[in-house]
């Protein structure tokens, strides 16, 4: 059965019908005839947008803010809080929370998720095993990529142990190698551990990078230079990159140019970094956001995501790409279209996935949002949604609003 989406409005304001056969768009026209085998969906009043992807999640930590309060509110407090409760995470608990979070993302329109899984002394490879199970169980519904996140060591013994655990996680079948070099006492050693493992196993690399307002942090530049020097071509992503936002403009521009030349994707994560960063600054607090405009001007690939979902690193978050896009507009001063591109096309490019479009031959990954404009959709004004993945409707949300009483009647009649 083919899928016929009627009377949708694309990003350029064109009202069209879209037919999907299999997982590919096969026809786009102002009006298409209904065929006997069509699954017809009348989506008049809906924008048909490229489905977002979540390029940086932590499904193993999701939905734990009530269990592990962050006592200081900063990154160090979050790390401490999660390590204090990690021993109590059973396999069943990890799988249940991760699955629930992934389906929450899907209901809001996100059809692909890259999730990091803690690997280290406090977690072993338990988180990896759980998220690999979730990945396989949701295959065909949500595209889940699992990153082995090598934890930063607190002791030399932990450093050696984490290296062994990273190899074990790779053997278990993770999709990418990760790490957080900026949190290592020796940042160069942290980069080398993850980079060398990715090279040995031919896996892409996704690093937590410069998640700090320290203006001396240059992990993003070091990663780009290492990719260029080695010819690493499996794919490299740098997430956070907060320090780039406080570098002098000439320094930030030079780094962004190297990033673009190296083909390193950068993922901005406004929710978590606005929450965690700058808490020690009382006046003119920095925004805790990477230099999104500078990266775009340099031609670098910019993705964006939500990062943490109601855990010690961010007690907020609604698993909705509209939230990340909205924050890129208000805190990053991107246009609404640039922001949506970051959470959809940019995120998918960072993840090595094809980018959907309302065009013949495109992959059929869409979210239809009932809204009069892209501004309204991203702002959350239209929360009625239909999610299309692999050529079929996989989720839908309907909204029922009732407004009544004497005051409402008086306003309506005025």
XYZ file of C-alpha atoms in Angstrom:
414
model
C 0.000 0.000 0.000
C 1.297 3.440 -0.925
C 0.823 6.495 1.258
C -0.868 9.610 -0.141
C -0.448 12.830 1.849
C -2.992 15.324 0.592
C -2.898 19.121 0.717
C 0.295 19.494 2.717
C 2.330 22.710 2.675
C 6.079 22.404 2.149
C 8.823 24.639 3.574
C 8.561 26.998 0.606
C 4.824 27.496 1.059
C 3.679 25.272 -1.824
C 0.509 23.278 -1.234
C 0.958 19.820 -2.747
C 0.036 16.169 -2.621
C 2.834 13.713 -1.892
C 2.787 10.005 -2.722
C 5.152 7.628 -0.969
C 5.817 4.094 -2.151
C 7.979 1.932 0.048
C 10.268 4.360 1.820
C 10.678 6.794 -1.088
C 8.729 9.793 -2.355
C 7.531 8.842 -5.847
C 5.308 11.805 -6.800
C 4.768 15.437 -5.815
C 2.125 17.568 -7.538
C -0.552 20.175 -6.764
C -3.059 17.306 -6.912
C -2.569 13.567 -7.310
C -5.315 11.058 -8.165
C -6.297 8.621 -5.444
C -5.389 5.042 -6.322
C -7.104 1.949 -4.912
C -4.019 0.963 -2.929
C -3.434 4.412 -1.382
C -3.486 4.997 2.369
C -4.921 8.523 2.140
C -4.193 11.153 4.800
C -5.822 14.571 4.438
C -3.311 16.972 5.963
C -4.766 20.302 4.977
C -3.424 22.947 7.322
C -0.274 20.963 8.075
C 3.319 21.821 7.238
C 5.212 18.820 5.883
C 8.731 19.140 7.272
C 11.843 16.988 7.013
C 11.659 14.805 10.092
C 14.092 15.839 12.791
C 16.773 13.558 14.159
C 18.201 13.645 17.661
C 21.980 13.642 17.131
C 22.922 13.590 20.800
C 20.857 11.852 23.466
C 21.578 10.000 26.690
C 18.796 7.448 26.830
C 20.564 5.568 29.638
C 20.240 8.612 31.911
C 16.810 9.784 30.736
C 13.950 10.399 33.153
C 16.029 10.271 36.351
C 16.015 13.889 37.558
C 13.718 12.959 40.439
C 16.125 10.221 41.534
C 19.369 12.187 41.273
C 19.042 15.902 41.981
C 21.957 18.028 40.826
C 22.940 19.786 44.032
C 25.154 22.436 42.391
C 23.341 22.708 39.055
C 26.554 22.593 37.018
C 28.281 19.915 34.950
C 30.387 18.616 37.842
C 27.271 18.315 40.007
C 25.481 16.372 37.286
C 28.376 13.939 36.837
C 28.516 13.353 40.593
C 24.764 12.837 40.829
C 24.596 10.280 38.043
C 27.570 8.335 39.383
C 25.918 8.149 42.802
C 22.873 6.343 41.442
C 24.334 4.452 38.462
C 25.004 1.344 40.526
C 21.262 1.057 41.082
C 20.437 0.982 37.368
C 19.304 -2.540 36.573
C 19.198 -3.819 33.014
C 15.406 -3.762 33.077
C 15.345 -0.193 34.365
C 17.777 0.999 31.703
C 15.806 -0.679 28.923
C 12.429 0.573 30.165
C 13.471 4.214 30.537
C 15.400 4.280 27.281
C 12.488 2.748 25.385
C 10.000 5.151 26.913
C 12.213 8.117 26.041
C 12.790 6.921 22.470
C 9.063 6.560 21.876
C 8.497 10.030 23.315
C 10.933 11.375 20.734
C 9.162 9.441 17.985
C 5.725 10.747 18.942
C 7.059 14.280 18.534
C 8.469 13.585 15.069
C 12.043 12.402 15.651
C 12.649 9.242 13.632
C 16.380 8.746 14.308
C 18.294 8.989 17.589
C 21.998 8.860 18.354
C 22.412 7.988 22.010
C 25.559 7.876 24.086
C 25.998 5.031 26.574
C 28.272 5.464 29.574
C 31.294 3.179 29.618
C 33.504 3.360 32.682
C 34.217 2.348 36.242
C 30.796 3.456 37.506
C 28.831 1.615 34.820
C 31.010 -1.031 33.203
C 29.301 -1.914 29.929
C 25.813 -2.355 31.442
C 24.484 0.771 29.754
C 25.823 -0.348 26.389
C 24.181 -3.750 26.667
C 20.837 -2.189 27.540
C 20.894 0.387 24.759
C 21.937 -2.183 22.175
C 18.874 -4.188 23.188
C 16.692 -1.088 22.766
C 18.303 -0.338 19.391
C 17.525 -3.806 18.098
C 14.014 -3.913 19.553
C 13.043 -0.611 17.945
C 14.608 -1.350 14.554
C 12.093 -0.563 11.857
C 10.381 2.004 14.038
C 13.147 4.326 15.236
C 16.702 4.343 13.866
C 18.882 4.210 17.006
C 22.668 4.625 16.917
C 24.636 3.744 20.059
C 27.872 5.550 20.960
C 30.277 4.043 23.498
C 30.954 7.058 25.734
C 34.292 6.438 27.422
C 33.960 8.192 30.771
C 36.614 10.575 31.990
C 38.779 8.861 34.614
C 39.067 10.073 38.180
C 42.265 8.047 38.818
C 45.060 6.539 36.687
C 43.630 3.108 37.460
C 40.264 4.198 36.069
C 41.954 5.422 32.882
C 43.395 1.970 32.213
C 40.140 0.258 33.119
C 38.065 2.566 30.919
C 40.283 1.779 27.927
C 39.601 -1.940 28.403
C 35.875 -1.328 28.825
C 35.787 0.754 25.639
C 37.217 -2.205 23.706
C 34.603 -4.463 25.284
C 31.818 -2.090 24.262
C 33.094 -2.043 20.690
C 33.133 -5.835 20.641
C 29.505 -5.829 21.807
C 28.508 -3.983 18.632
C 28.222 -0.249 19.263
C 27.849 1.971 16.215
C 30.305 4.720 17.176
C 33.166 5.517 19.522
C 32.778 8.426 21.919
C 34.416 10.141 24.841
C 34.810 13.442 26.644
C 38.463 14.502 26.278
C 37.884 17.973 27.747
C 37.098 16.356 31.126
C 40.344 14.371 31.274
C 43.233 15.702 33.346
C 45.254 15.146 30.153
C 43.004 16.295 27.307
C 45.370 15.014 24.619
C 45.325 11.532 26.148
C 41.526 11.552 26.221
C 41.365 12.448 22.525
C 43.956 9.825 21.640
C 42.104 7.023 23.455
C 38.850 7.510 21.544
C 40.409 8.500 18.224
C 42.777 5.546 18.106
C 39.954 3.133 18.985
C 37.819 4.513 16.149
C 40.704 4.138 13.701
C 41.456 0.566 14.790
C 37.882 -0.576 14.384
C 36.857 1.571 11.420
C 34.036 3.234 13.365
C 32.778 6.833 13.268
C 33.671 9.115 16.146
C 31.379 11.358 18.212
C 33.091 13.241 21.023
C 31.791 15.456 23.790
C 34.032 18.425 23.052
C 34.869 21.609 24.984
C 31.751 21.518 27.148
C 33.153 24.423 29.086
C 33.351 28.208 29.019
C 37.121 27.981 29.467
C 38.486 30.186 26.647
C 41.681 28.109 26.510
C 39.840 24.916 25.550
C 40.751 24.004 21.973
C 39.554 20.423 21.711
C 37.480 21.150 18.609
C 40.501 22.504 16.771
C 42.619 19.554 17.950
C 40.021 17.108 16.628
C 39.789 18.848 13.239
C 43.559 18.950 12.911
C 43.889 15.261 13.788
C 41.231 14.311 11.221
C 43.067 16.331 8.565
C 46.485 14.969 9.517
C 45.417 11.319 9.525
C 42.881 11.342 6.698
C 40.311 9.796 9.036
C 37.228 9.293 6.863
C 34.825 7.201 8.945
C 33.015 10.329 10.084
C 33.678 12.655 13.027
C 31.253 14.691 15.125
C 31.986 17.137 17.940
C 29.139 17.834 20.329
C 28.694 20.854 22.637
C 31.769 22.937 21.640
C 30.691 25.610 24.126
C 34.104 27.239 24.404
C 33.963 28.239 20.735
C 31.269 30.711 21.738
C 33.633 32.626 24.037
C 36.718 32.612 21.836
C 37.749 35.896 20.196
C 36.033 36.193 16.827
C 39.212 35.738 14.801
C 40.084 32.581 16.756
C 36.555 31.193 16.404
C 36.565 31.889 12.664
C 39.908 30.162 12.171
C 38.718 27.113 14.116
C 35.430 26.990 12.211
C 37.326 27.090 8.919
C 39.453 24.099 9.987
C 36.321 22.246 11.131
C 34.667 22.816 7.762
C 37.819 21.741 5.902
C 38.061 18.564 7.976
C 34.374 17.727 7.493
C 33.768 17.488 11.233
C 30.099 17.941 12.119
C 29.291 20.111 15.127
C 26.211 19.497 17.278
C 24.824 22.402 19.313
C 22.889 21.417 22.431
C 21.227 24.558 23.739
C 18.945 23.146 26.443
C 21.562 21.373 28.522
C 24.343 23.904 27.994
C 22.144 26.876 28.843
C 21.233 25.044 32.038
C 24.692 23.885 33.094
C 27.059 26.609 31.945
C 27.840 30.016 33.434
C 26.575 29.363 36.952
C 29.694 30.906 38.466
C 29.105 34.209 36.646
C 26.794 36.640 38.435
C 26.640 39.477 35.908
C 26.363 39.309 32.091
C 26.191 35.525 32.256
C 27.357 33.897 28.985
C 24.818 31.883 27.041
C 26.655 28.579 27.069
C 26.129 27.975 23.362
C 28.592 27.220 20.611
C 29.245 29.831 17.895
C 26.451 28.687 15.592
C 26.608 31.666 13.213
C 30.377 31.463 12.853
C 30.164 27.758 12.042
C 27.458 28.305 9.418
C 29.388 31.178 7.855
C 32.415 28.891 7.547
C 30.381 26.239 5.757
C 30.633 23.715 8.572
C 27.906 21.114 9.118
C 25.792 22.272 12.060
C 23.377 19.920 13.779
C 21.419 20.502 16.948
C 19.616 18.402 19.504
C 18.159 18.178 22.965
C 20.905 16.217 24.764
C 19.581 15.293 28.198
C 15.964 14.477 28.936
C 14.867 15.191 32.490
C 17.996 13.939 34.234
C 20.653 15.576 36.475
C 22.228 17.307 33.467
C 18.924 18.944 32.515
C 15.720 18.511 34.561
C 13.699 19.915 31.676
C 13.336 18.702 28.077
C 10.298 17.349 26.258
C 11.947 15.115 23.626
C 10.851 17.573 20.963
C 13.093 19.020 18.259
C 10.893 22.121 18.261
C 12.315 22.958 21.687
C 15.923 22.825 20.481
C 15.070 24.770 17.325
C 13.216 27.415 19.315
C 16.222 27.924 21.585
C 18.512 28.289 18.568
C 16.248 31.118 17.403
C 16.027 32.895 20.754
C 19.509 32.275 22.160
C 21.520 31.654 18.993
C 19.796 34.252 16.789
C 19.331 31.860 13.886
C 16.366 32.266 11.597
C 13.564 29.780 12.176
C 14.410 28.015 8.933
C 18.102 27.794 9.841
C 17.145 26.384 13.218
C 14.853 23.737 11.714
C 17.572 22.823 9.240
C 19.959 22.276 12.165
C 17.622 19.821 13.925
C 16.695 18.002 10.713
C 19.074 18.128 7.736
C 22.092 19.153 9.827
C 21.455 16.544 12.497
C 20.982 13.832 9.878
C 24.163 14.863 8.083
C 26.093 14.563 11.354
C 24.574 11.099 11.800
C 25.429 9.953 8.276
C 21.761 9.665 7.303
C 20.060 10.790 4.075
C 18.279 14.133 4.263
C 14.550 14.070 3.442
C 12.836 16.636 1.229
C 9.443 17.059 -0.414
C 10.874 15.883 -3.718
C 10.716 12.785 -5.898
C 13.398 10.288 -4.919
C 13.731 11.521 -1.347
C 13.595 9.234 1.634
C 10.152 9.440 3.225
C 10.997 10.752 6.703
C 8.610 13.570 7.588
C 6.679 15.217 10.361
C 3.457 17.027 9.487
C 2.643 19.737 12.035
C -0.668 21.550 12.090
C 0.413 25.185 12.020
C 0.015 28.296 9.890
C 3.752 28.893 9.565
C 7.144 27.478 10.425
C 7.388 30.028 13.235
C 4.153 28.693 14.727
C 5.244 25.086 14.302
C 8.606 25.588 15.999
C 7.081 27.724 18.742
C 4.813 24.805 19.562
C 1.612 26.484 18.443
C 0.774 23.433 16.352
C 1.113 20.306 18.466
C -1.114 18.083 16.295
C 1.382 15.961 14.382
C 1.617 13.046 11.982
C 4.966 11.264 11.808
C 6.024 9.412 8.670
C 9.005 7.049 8.714
C 10.051 4.494 6.128
C 7.013 5.392 4.089
C 4.354 4.759 6.715
C 2.626 6.674 9.481
C 4.268 5.604 12.738
C 2.794 8.120 15.177
C 0.125 10.780 15.374
C -0.921 13.289 17.983
C -4.322 14.966 18.136
C -5.150 17.977 20.271
C -8.510 18.680 21.900
C -8.956 22.096 23.465
C -12.029 23.202 25.350
C -12.311 26.814 26.408
C -15.536 27.802 28.120
C -17.215 29.770 30.836
C -18.774 33.239 30.968
C -15.532 35.101 30.322
C -14.778 33.121 27.155
C -18.321 33.658 25.874
C -18.085 37.376 26.554
C -14.785 37.638 24.676
C -16.167 35.652 21.733
C -19.213 37.894 21.499
C -17.371 41.191 21.890
